[in-house]
Amino acid sequence: MGYNPENYRKIREEYESKPQRARDAAKRRADELHERFETVAQIDRVLAETGPRILGEALKGREGLDDRIARLRAENEELRKMRAQILEANGYPADYSSVKYECPKCSDTGYVGVEMCDCLKKRLILAGYESSGIGKLIATQSFETFDLEKCRGSERQYENMKKILSVCRSYADTFEAGNGRNLLFMGTTGLGKTHLSTSIAKVVIERGYDVVYDTFQNILNDFEQERFGRSTEPSERKRGYYSCDLLIIDDLGAELTNQFTISVLYNLINTRLNNSAPMIINTNLLVKEMRERYNDRVTSRLYGEFESYMFFGEDMRIKKNLS
Ligand SMILES: [Zn+2]
């Protein structure tokens, strides 16, 4: 489990001030009531003294203590009723000045006991969509919107896609950080490689993992920024390419390939493989083109360490360890 650390830091910070903001807002509403209704102000002063009054009763001795405390509670109950009546008679809800947390389950702390509250998880997931780079894609590209029937060009294509779809679903459902399971999606554009990798990303983010998704060209741009001294510190995003739980590289092969791009690719893949950090790579290149374009070090890593799936008419699952 590893939500994006930057998101986690920001959202935790926000949560730290959240309960106090809810209490401050309640205090402002109480002040408003006290100003308008003197009786309410008096009642609230008495109610606020409940703790010290109970203590005072206890200090008077044990004899009849239970009865005295019960009496005090009954008085308070009467006062609360009276207070509610005054408010309602003046058009206020009875709980007007109560503290209203956005999430009553965790009182806006983000945790219920030691468990992370659903509200915090949801925030982290939404932030995860954005920081992953698939924020916009997710709206239209998920398992729910993947239409297998559109792959009925031929029966073999249909069966192939059905198999790939089930591999993708199970990959997403059983994903674990550091499980070292890598997928290579090959085939021409428009056959669902991006759609299915986005679908996987969505599920994996929802399961609480940190996902980074981008085209290889954009990834290269980040490395080039640094190479040409335009940025001195590795960007948050660049750090993410190495440290995220799942890295999805889209459109490998669309870049202008040279020594620099090959070394970026090799270092990235190799570092992640050494850390058993999972990757999904999409490419329009065919096996032969791949070998021509990249060196053996890259292709042997790709074919040796990735499960390859061919997106197109023929059922062309390229077996692992093909090289
Ligand atoms: Zn909550």
Coordinates of C-alpha atoms in Angstrom, one line a residue, residues 52-212:
P52 CA -16.8 21.4 37.4
R53 CA -20.3 21.0 38.9
I54 CA -20.1 17.2 38.9
L55 CA -16.6 17.5 40.5
G56 CA -18.0 19.9 43.1
E57 CA -20.8 17.4 44.0
A58 CA -18.2 14.6 44.3
L59 CA -16.1 16.8 46.7
K60 CA -19.1 17.2 49.0
G61 CA -18.8 13.5 49.9
R62 CA -20.1 10.2 48.6
E63 CA -23.4 10.2 50.5
G64 CA -26.3 10.6 48.0
L65 CA -23.8 11.4 45.2
D66 CA -25.6 9.4 42.6
D67 CA -28.9 11.2 43.3
R68 CA -27.2 14.6 43.2
I69 CA -25.6 13.8 39.9
A70 CA -28.8 12.4 38.5
R71 CA -30.6 15.7 39.5
L72 CA -27.9 17.7 37.9
R73 CA -28.3 15.8 34.6
A74 CA -32.0 16.1 34.7
E75 CA -31.6 19.9 35.1
N76 CA -29.3 20.0 32.2
E77 CA -31.7 18.0 30.1
E78 CA -34.4 20.6 30.9
L79 CA -32.1 23.4 29.9
R80 CA -31.3 21.7 26.6
K81 CA -34.9 21.3 25.8
M82 CA -35.6 24.9 26.6
R83 CA -32.7 26.0 24.5
A84 CA -33.9 23.9 21.5
Q85 CA -37.4 25.5 21.9
I86 CA -36.0 29.0 21.8
L87 CA -34.0 28.3 18.7
E88 CA -36.8 26.6 16.9
A89 CA -39.3 29.3 17.8
N90 CA -36.8 31.8 16.1
G91 CA -36.3 29.7 13.0
Y92 CA -33.0 28.1 13.9
P93 CA -32.4 24.3 13.8
A94 CA -32.0 23.0 17.3
D95 CA -28.4 21.9 16.6
Y96 CA -27.5 25.2 14.9
S97 CA -24.3 25.7 17.0
S98 CA -23.2 22.0 17.2
V99 CA -19.9 21.1 15.6
K100 CA -20.6 19.8 12.1
Y101 CA -17.8 17.7 10.7
E102 CA -17.8 17.0 7.0
C103 CA -17.3 13.3 8.0
P104 CA -19.1 12.4 11.2
K105 CA -17.4 9.0 11.1
C106 CA -13.9 10.2 11.8
S107 CA -14.8 13.8 13.0
D108 CA -12.6 15.0 10.1
T109 CA -9.5 13.5 11.5
G110 CA -9.1 11.0 8.6
Y111 CA -8.9 8.0 11.0
V112 CA -11.3 5.8 12.9
G113 CA -9.0 4.4 15.6
V114 CA -5.9 3.3 13.7
E115 CA -7.9 2.6 10.5
M116 CA -7.9 5.1 7.7
C117 CA -11.4 6.5 7.2
D118 CA -13.2 6.1 3.9
C119 CA -13.3 9.9 3.4
L120 CA -9.5 10.1 3.5
K121 CA -9.1 7.1 1.2
K122 CA -11.5 8.7 -1.3
R123 CA -9.5 11.9 -1.2
L124 CA -6.3 10.1 -1.8
I125 CA -7.8 8.1 -4.7
L126 CA -9.1 11.2 -6.4
A127 CA -5.7 12.9 -5.9
G128 CA -4.1 9.7 -7.2
Y129 CA -6.1 9.9 -10.4
E130 CA -4.8 13.4 -11.0
S131 CA -1.1 12.8 -10.0
S132 CA -1.0 9.6 -12.0
G133 CA -1.6 11.5 -15.3
I134 CA -4.7 9.6 -16.2
G135 CA -7.2 12.0 -14.6
K136 CA -8.9 12.9 -17.9
L137 CA -8.6 9.5 -19.5
I138 CA -10.3 7.7 -16.6
A139 CA -13.6 9.3 -17.4
T140 CA -13.9 7.5 -20.6
Q141 CA -11.4 4.6 -20.3
S142 CA -12.1 2.0 -17.7
F143 CA -13.0 -1.7 -17.6
E144 CA -16.7 -0.6 -17.4
T145 CA -16.5 1.2 -20.8
F146 CA -14.3 -1.4 -22.6
D147 CA -16.5 -3.0 -25.2
L148 CA -15.4 -6.5 -26.1
E149 CA -18.1 -6.8 -28.7
K150 CA -16.3 -4.2 -30.8
C151 CA -13.5 -6.7 -31.2
R152 CA -15.7 -9.1 -33.1
G153 CA -13.8 -8.4 -36.3
S154 CA -12.9 -12.0 -36.4
E155 CA -13.4 -14.8 -34.0
R156 CA -9.7 -15.1 -33.3
Q157 CA -9.4 -11.4 -32.6
Y158 CA -12.4 -11.7 -30.2
E159 CA -10.9 -14.7 -28.4
N160 CA -7.5 -12.9 -28.2
M161 CA -9.0 -9.8 -26.7
K162 CA -11.2 -11.7 -24.3
K163 CA -8.1 -13.4 -23.0
I164 CA -6.1 -10.1 -22.7
L165 CA -9.1 -8.5 -21.0
S166 CA -9.2 -11.2 -18.4
V167 CA -5.4 -11.0 -17.9
C168 CA -5.8 -7.2 -17.4
R169 CA -8.6 -7.6 -14.9
S170 CA -6.8 -10.1 -12.8
Y171 CA -3.6 -8.1 -13.0
A172 CA -5.4 -5.1 -11.6
D173 CA -7.3 -7.1 -8.9
T174 CA -4.3 -8.9 -7.6
F175 CA -1.7 -6.1 -8.1
E176 CA 0.8 -5.7 -5.3
A177 CA 3.6 -3.2 -5.1
G178 CA 6.9 -5.0 -5.6
N179 CA 5.4 -8.1 -7.1
G180 CA 7.6 -7.6 -10.2
R181 CA 4.9 -8.5 -12.7
N182 CA 5.3 -6.6 -15.9
L183 CA 3.1 -6.4 -19.0
L184 CA 4.1 -5.4 -22.6
F185 CA 1.2 -4.5 -24.9
M186 CA 2.1 -4.6 -28.6
G187 CA 0.1 -3.8 -31.6
T188 CA -1.1 -1.0 -33.8
T189 CA -3.1 2.0 -32.5
G190 CA -6.8 1.8 -31.8
L191 CA -6.9 -1.7 -30.5
G192 CA -7.3 -0.9 -26.9
K193 CA -3.8 -0.9 -25.4
T194 CA -4.2 2.6 -23.8
H195 CA -7.8 1.9 -22.8
L196 CA -6.8 -1.3 -21.0
S197 CA -3.8 0.1 -19.3
T198 CA -5.8 3.1 -18.1
S199 CA -8.4 0.6 -16.8
I200 CA -5.7 -1.2 -14.8
A201 CA -4.4 2.1 -13.5
K202 CA -7.8 3.1 -12.3
V203 CA -8.4 -0.1 -10.3
V204 CA -4.9 -0.1 -8.9
I205 CA -5.2 3.5 -7.8
E206 CA -8.6 2.7 -6.2
R207 CA -6.9 -0.2 -4.3
G208 CA -4.6 2.4 -2.7
Y209 CA -1.4 2.3 -4.9
D210 CA 0.6 5.0 -6.4
V211 CA 0.5 4.9 -10.2
V212 CA 2.3 7.0 -12.7

